[in-house]
mmCIF file of C-alpha atoms in Angstrom:
data_model
loop_
_atom_site.group_PDB
_atom_site.id
_atom_site.type_symbol
_atom_site.label_atom_id
_atom_site.label_comp_id
_atom_site.label_asym_id
_atom_site.label_seq_id
_atom_site.Cartn_x
_atom_site.Cartn_y
_atom_site.Cartn_z
ATOM 1 C CA MET W 1 0.000 0.000 0.000
ATOM 2 C CA GLN W 2 2.956 2.351 0.409
ATOM 3 C CA GLU W 3 3.779 2.512 -3.329
ATOM 4 C CA PRO W 4 0.610 4.424 -4.344
ATOM 5 C CA VAL W 5 1.230 6.940 -1.547
ATOM 6 C CA LYS W 6 4.858 7.373 -2.592
ATOM 7 C CA ALA W 7 3.731 7.852 -6.211
ATOM 8 C CA ILE W 8 1.367 10.662 -5.172
ATOM 9 C CA PHE W 9 4.108 12.392 -3.179
ATOM 10 C CA THR W 10 6.486 12.011 -6.113
ATOM 11 C CA GLU W 11 3.971 13.559 -8.501
ATOM 12 C CA CYS W 12 3.409 16.451 -6.063
ATOM 13 C CA ILE W 13 7.151 17.067 -5.812
ATOM 14 C CA GLN W 14 7.609 16.917 -9.581
ATOM 15 C CA THR W 15 4.833 19.476 -10.049
ATOM 16 C CA GLN W 16 6.493 21.696 -7.435
ATOM 17 C CA ILE W 17 9.871 21.505 -9.178
ATOM 18 C CA ALA W 18 8.395 22.239 -12.603
ATOM 19 C CA SER W 19 6.383 25.129 -11.141
ATOM 20 C CA ALA W 20 9.421 26.655 -9.447
ATOM 21 C CA ASP W 21 11.109 26.855 -12.848
ATOM 22 C CA LEU W 22 8.117 27.946 -14.951
ATOM 23 C CA LEU W 23 5.983 30.148 -12.718
ATOM 24 C CA GLN W 24 8.392 32.671 -11.208
ATOM 25 C CA GLU W 25 7.927 35.316 -13.884
ATOM 26 C CA PRO W 26 4.131 35.112 -14.228
ATOM 27 C CA LEU W 27 3.753 34.945 -10.439
ATOM 28 C CA MET W 28 5.798 38.139 -10.014
ATOM 29 C CA ARG W 29 3.815 39.882 -12.794
ATOM 30 C CA ALA W 30 0.561 38.813 -11.136
ATOM 31 C CA ALA W 31 1.764 40.090 -7.759
ATOM 32 C CA GLU W 32 2.721 43.431 -9.349
ATOM 33 C CA LEU W 33 -0.713 43.707 -10.968
ATOM 34 C CA LEU W 34 -2.384 42.824 -7.665
ATOM 35 C CA VAL W 35 -0.333 45.363 -5.699
ATOM 36 C CA ASP W 36 -0.861 48.073 -8.326
ATOM 37 C CA SER W 37 -4.627 47.488 -8.166
ATOM 38 C CA LEU W 38 -4.625 47.637 -4.371
ATOM 39 C CA LEU W 39 -2.499 50.798 -4.217
ATOM 40 C CA HIS W 40 -4.755 52.541 -6.730
ATOM 41 C CA GLY W 41 -7.918 51.769 -4.770
ATOM 42 C CA GLN W 42 -9.349 49.255 -7.222
ATOM 43 C CA LYS W 43 -11.627 46.424 -6.139
ATOM 44 C CA ILE W 44 -10.535 42.840 -6.589
ATOM 45 C CA TYR W 45 -12.984 40.037 -7.295
ATOM 46 C CA CYS W 46 -12.195 36.336 -7.369
ATOM 47 C CA CYS W 47 -13.945 33.142 -8.358
ATOM 48 C CA GLY W 48 -13.082 29.577 -9.192
ATOM 49 C CA GLU W 49 -14.587 26.841 -11.280
ATOM 50 C CA SER W 50 -15.704 23.693 -9.490
ATOM 51 C CA MET W 51 -13.029 22.482 -7.030
ATOM 52 C CA ALA W 52 -11.067 25.726 -7.473
ATOM 53 C CA HIS W 53 -13.898 27.771 -5.965
ATOM 54 C CA ALA W 54 -12.701 26.867 -2.449
ATOM 55 C CA SER W 55 -9.233 28.235 -3.252
ATOM 56 C CA ALA W 56 -10.807 31.452 -4.567
ATOM 57 C CA ARG W 57 -12.736 31.848 -1.310
ATOM 58 C CA HIS W 58 -9.540 31.139 0.654
ATOM 59 C CA PHE W 59 -7.753 33.849 -1.364
ATOM 60 C CA ALA W 60 -10.450 36.405 -0.514
ATOM 61 C CA HIS W 61 -10.297 35.404 3.152
ATOM 62 C CA ILE W 62 -6.529 35.771 3.543
ATOM 63 C CA MET W 63 -6.501 39.017 1.550
ATOM 64 C CA LEU W 64 -9.112 40.420 3.937
ATOM 65 C CA THR W 65 -7.686 39.097 7.196
ATOM 66 C CA GLY W 66 -3.952 38.888 6.537
ATOM 67 C CA LEU W 67 -1.675 35.933 6.014
ATOM 68 C CA GLN W 68 1.648 36.657 7.717
ATOM 69 C CA PHE W 69 0.878 39.538 10.087
ATOM 70 C CA GLU W 70 -1.915 41.809 11.270
ATOM 71 C CA ARG W 71 -2.691 44.552 8.740
ATOM 72 C CA PRO W 72 -5.597 46.531 7.300
ATOM 73 C CA PRO W 73 -7.877 44.433 5.064
ATOM 74 C CA PHE W 74 -7.403 44.432 1.301
ATOM 75 C CA PRO W 75 -10.636 44.974 -0.706
ATOM 76 C CA VAL W 76 -11.077 41.500 -2.165
ATOM 77 C CA ASN W 77 -14.474 39.880 -2.712
ATOM 78 C CA ALA W 78 -15.134 36.231 -3.499
ATOM 79 C CA LEU W 79 -17.991 36.041 -5.965
ATOM 80 C CA HIS W 80 -20.953 34.096 -4.655
ATOM 81 C CA ALA W 81 -21.738 30.746 -6.321
ATOM 82 C CA ASP W 82 -25.474 30.262 -5.855
ATOM 83 C CA TYR W 83 -26.149 26.792 -7.226
ATOM 84 C CA GLY W 84 -29.879 27.456 -6.989
ATOM 85 C CA ALA W 85 -29.680 30.341 -9.473
ATOM 86 C CA ASN W 86 -31.701 30.051 -12.678
ATOM 87 C CA GLU W 87 -28.681 30.905 -14.793
ATOM 88 C CA HIS W 88 -25.992 28.789 -13.101
ATOM 89 C CA GLU W 89 -23.328 29.487 -15.755
ATOM 90 C CA THR W 90 -23.758 33.271 -15.547
ATOM 91 C CA ILE W 91 -23.792 33.656 -11.764
ATOM 92 C CA PHE W 92 -20.252 35.131 -11.583
ATOM 93 C CA ALA W 93 -20.742 37.250 -14.718
ATOM 94 C CA GLN W 94 -23.887 38.822 -13.289
ATOM 95 C CA GLN W 95 -21.968 39.926 -10.203
ATOM 96 C CA ILE W 96 -19.172 41.427 -12.322
ATOM 97 C CA LEU W 97 -21.700 43.241 -14.509
ATOM 98 C CA ALA W 98 -23.415 44.618 -11.393
ATOM 99 C CA ALA W 99 -20.320 45.811 -9.513
ATOM 100 C CA GLY W 100 -17.187 45.723 -11.696
ATOM 101 C CA GLN W 101 -15.570 49.021 -12.713
ATOM 102 C CA PRO W 102 -12.798 49.841 -15.196
ATOM 103 C CA ASN W 103 -9.361 48.798 -13.922
ATOM 104 C CA ASP W 104 -10.808 46.593 -11.187
ATOM 105 C CA LEU W 105 -9.177 43.166 -11.086
ATOM 106 C CA LEU W 106 -10.718 39.724 -11.532
ATOM 107 C CA VAL W 107 -8.759 36.707 -10.261
ATOM 108 C CA VAL W 108 -10.022 33.406 -11.695
ATOM 109 C CA LEU W 109 -8.977 29.857 -10.813
ATOM 110 C CA ASN W 110 -9.535 26.710 -12.835
ATOM 111 C CA ALA W 111 -8.245 23.235 -11.932
ATOM 112 C CA GLY W 112 -10.078 21.375 -14.711
ATOM 113 C CA ASN W 113 -10.467 21.308 -18.484
ATOM 114 C CA GLN W 114 -13.469 23.567 -18.897
ATOM 115 C CA ALA W 115 -14.622 26.632 -17.032
ATOM 116 C CA PRO W 116 -17.984 27.917 -18.264
ATOM 117 C CA ARG W 117 -18.763 30.051 -15.191
ATOM 118 C CA ILE W 118 -15.406 31.776 -14.990
ATOM 119 C CA SER W 119 -15.272 32.167 -18.783
ATOM 120 C CA ARG W 120 -18.501 34.142 -18.616
ATOM 121 C CA ALA W 121 -17.124 36.159 -15.688
ATOM 122 C CA MET W 122 -14.024 36.942 -17.744
ATOM 123 C CA GLU W 123 -16.158 38.065 -20.677
ATOM 124 C CA ALA W 124 -18.073 40.360 -18.307
ATOM 125 C CA ALA W 125 -14.779 41.691 -16.904
ATOM 126 C CA VAL W 126 -13.501 42.429 -20.415
ATOM 127 C CA SER W 127 -16.738 44.319 -21.155
ATOM 128 C CA ARG W 128 -16.083 46.412 -18.014
ATOM 129 C CA ASP W 129 -12.418 47.107 -18.954
ATOM 130 C CA MET W 130 -11.190 45.139 -15.970
ATOM 131 C CA LEU W 131 -7.855 43.322 -15.717
ATOM 132 C CA ILE W 132 -7.583 39.567 -15.148
ATOM 133 C CA ILE W 133 -5.218 37.210 -13.360
ATOM 134 C CA ALA W 134 -5.935 33.600 -14.338
ATOM 135 C CA LEU W 135 -4.587 30.601 -12.443
ATOM 136 C CA THR W 136 -5.018 27.669 -14.810
ATOM 137 C CA ASN W 137 -3.450 24.349 -15.793
ATOM 138 C CA GLU W 138 -2.178 22.482 -18.832
ATOM 139 C CA ALA W 139 -5.613 20.973 -19.529
ATOM 140 C CA ASP W 140 -7.486 24.301 -19.508
ATOM 141 C CA GLN W 141 -9.465 24.837 -22.700
ATOM 142 C CA ASP W 142 -11.518 27.933 -21.855
ATOM 143 C CA VAL W 143 -9.598 30.578 -19.961
ATOM 144 C CA ALA W 144 -6.360 31.364 -21.829
ATOM 145 C CA GLY W 145 -8.124 32.495 -25.003
ATOM 146 C CA LEU W 146 -9.970 35.232 -23.103
ATOM 147 C CA LEU W 147 -6.872 36.965 -21.736
ATOM 148 C CA GLY W 148 -5.682 40.306 -23.093
ATOM 149 C CA PRO W 149 -2.134 41.675 -23.343
ATOM 150 C CA ASP W 150 -2.268 43.323 -19.888
ATOM 151 C CA ASP W 151 -3.677 40.234 -18.166
ATOM 152 C CA VAL W 152 -1.568 37.536 -16.501
ATOM 153 C CA GLU W 153 -1.883 33.759 -16.684
ATOM 154 C CA ILE W 154 -0.218 31.459 -14.165
ATOM 155 C CA ARG W 155 -0.468 28.009 -15.756
ATOM 156 C CA VAL W 156 0.286 25.129 -13.376
ATOM 157 C CA PRO W 157 2.364 22.523 -15.264
ATOM 158 C CA SER W 158 0.019 19.606 -14.698
ATOM 159 C CA ARG W 159 -3.175 18.062 -16.063
ATOM 160 C CA ASN W 160 -3.971 16.185 -12.854
ATOM 161 C CA THR W 161 -6.882 18.000 -11.182
ATOM 162 C CA ALA W 162 -5.764 16.992 -7.683
ATOM 163 C CA ARG W 163 -2.205 18.268 -8.208
ATOM 164 C CA VAL W 164 -3.502 21.477 -9.789
ATOM 165 C CA SER W 165 -5.934 22.041 -6.900
ATOM 166 C CA GLU W 166 -3.106 21.635 -4.400
ATOM 167 C CA HIS W 167 -0.983 24.065 -6.335
ATOM 168 C CA LEU W 168 -3.744 26.672 -6.698
ATOM 169 C CA LEU W 169 -3.959 26.888 -2.920
ATOM 170 C CA GLN W 170 -0.212 27.382 -2.703
ATOM 171 C CA LEU W 171 -0.285 30.026 -5.446
ATOM 172 C CA VAL W 172 -2.996 32.126 -3.788
ATOM 173 C CA ASN W 173 -1.019 31.980 -0.531
ATOM 174 C CA MET W 174 2.061 33.133 -2.449
ATOM 175 C CA LEU W 175 0.172 35.996 -4.126
ATOM 176 C CA CYS W 176 -1.098 37.226 -0.772
ATOM 177 C CA SER W 177 2.345 36.919 0.783
ATOM 178 C CA LEU W 178 3.981 38.835 -2.088
ATOM 179 C CA ALA W 179 1.338 41.578 -1.877
ATOM 180 C CA GLU W 180 1.842 41.927 1.876
ATOM 181 C CA GLN W 181 5.638 42.072 1.481
ATOM 182 C CA GLN W 182 5.434 44.770 -1.205
ATOM 183 C CA ILE W 183 2.798 46.933 0.500
ATOM 184 C CA PHE W 184 4.136 46.532 4.045
ATOM 185 C CA PRO W 185 7.913 45.964 3.614
ATOM 186 C CA GLN W 186 8.563 47.051 7.199
ATOM 187 C CA GLU W 187 6.616 44.000 8.395
ATOM 188 C CA ASP W 188 8.602 41.524 6.313
ATOM 189 C CA ASN W 189 10.305 39.004 8.576
ATOM 190 C CA PRO W 190 12.275 36.495 6.478
#
């Protein structure tokens, strides 16, 4: 029984190593975009497709409450996923259309192949002249094609939904940590 467990750990480690090489530059660009939005008083919205929705909610929580130290809250809102809504696929888009303003930021997360709800949210964000940070994966078929030249994609180098989900959580923690370090450098304790 130990071999399957070791195989999972090995796959996790391999994804980590590949990510460390591939994701540094897009992660830093995303952090810069996030910090710029925060410093200019823009609102930040986040949502995730399917399993990634929990990571989006976690991101909003740590951006509001702080990750590494006590600080003022950052204006980040997790979009509500009302599964009882009549238009399930447009639930995030409706919220963006209702509240999104030019230069606000939408952070989307997708651990799977398709992302109809966040694709619609991205289309709504584009119509509102908002910027987008997309955390995706190698299997993503919907999100990358909706990004503009000023948007940022962080593409996890895996097609395994479980490995991608694990990595999305790590990436949102890293984005929050980088934002805190840049906005409050006096609090940075290595």
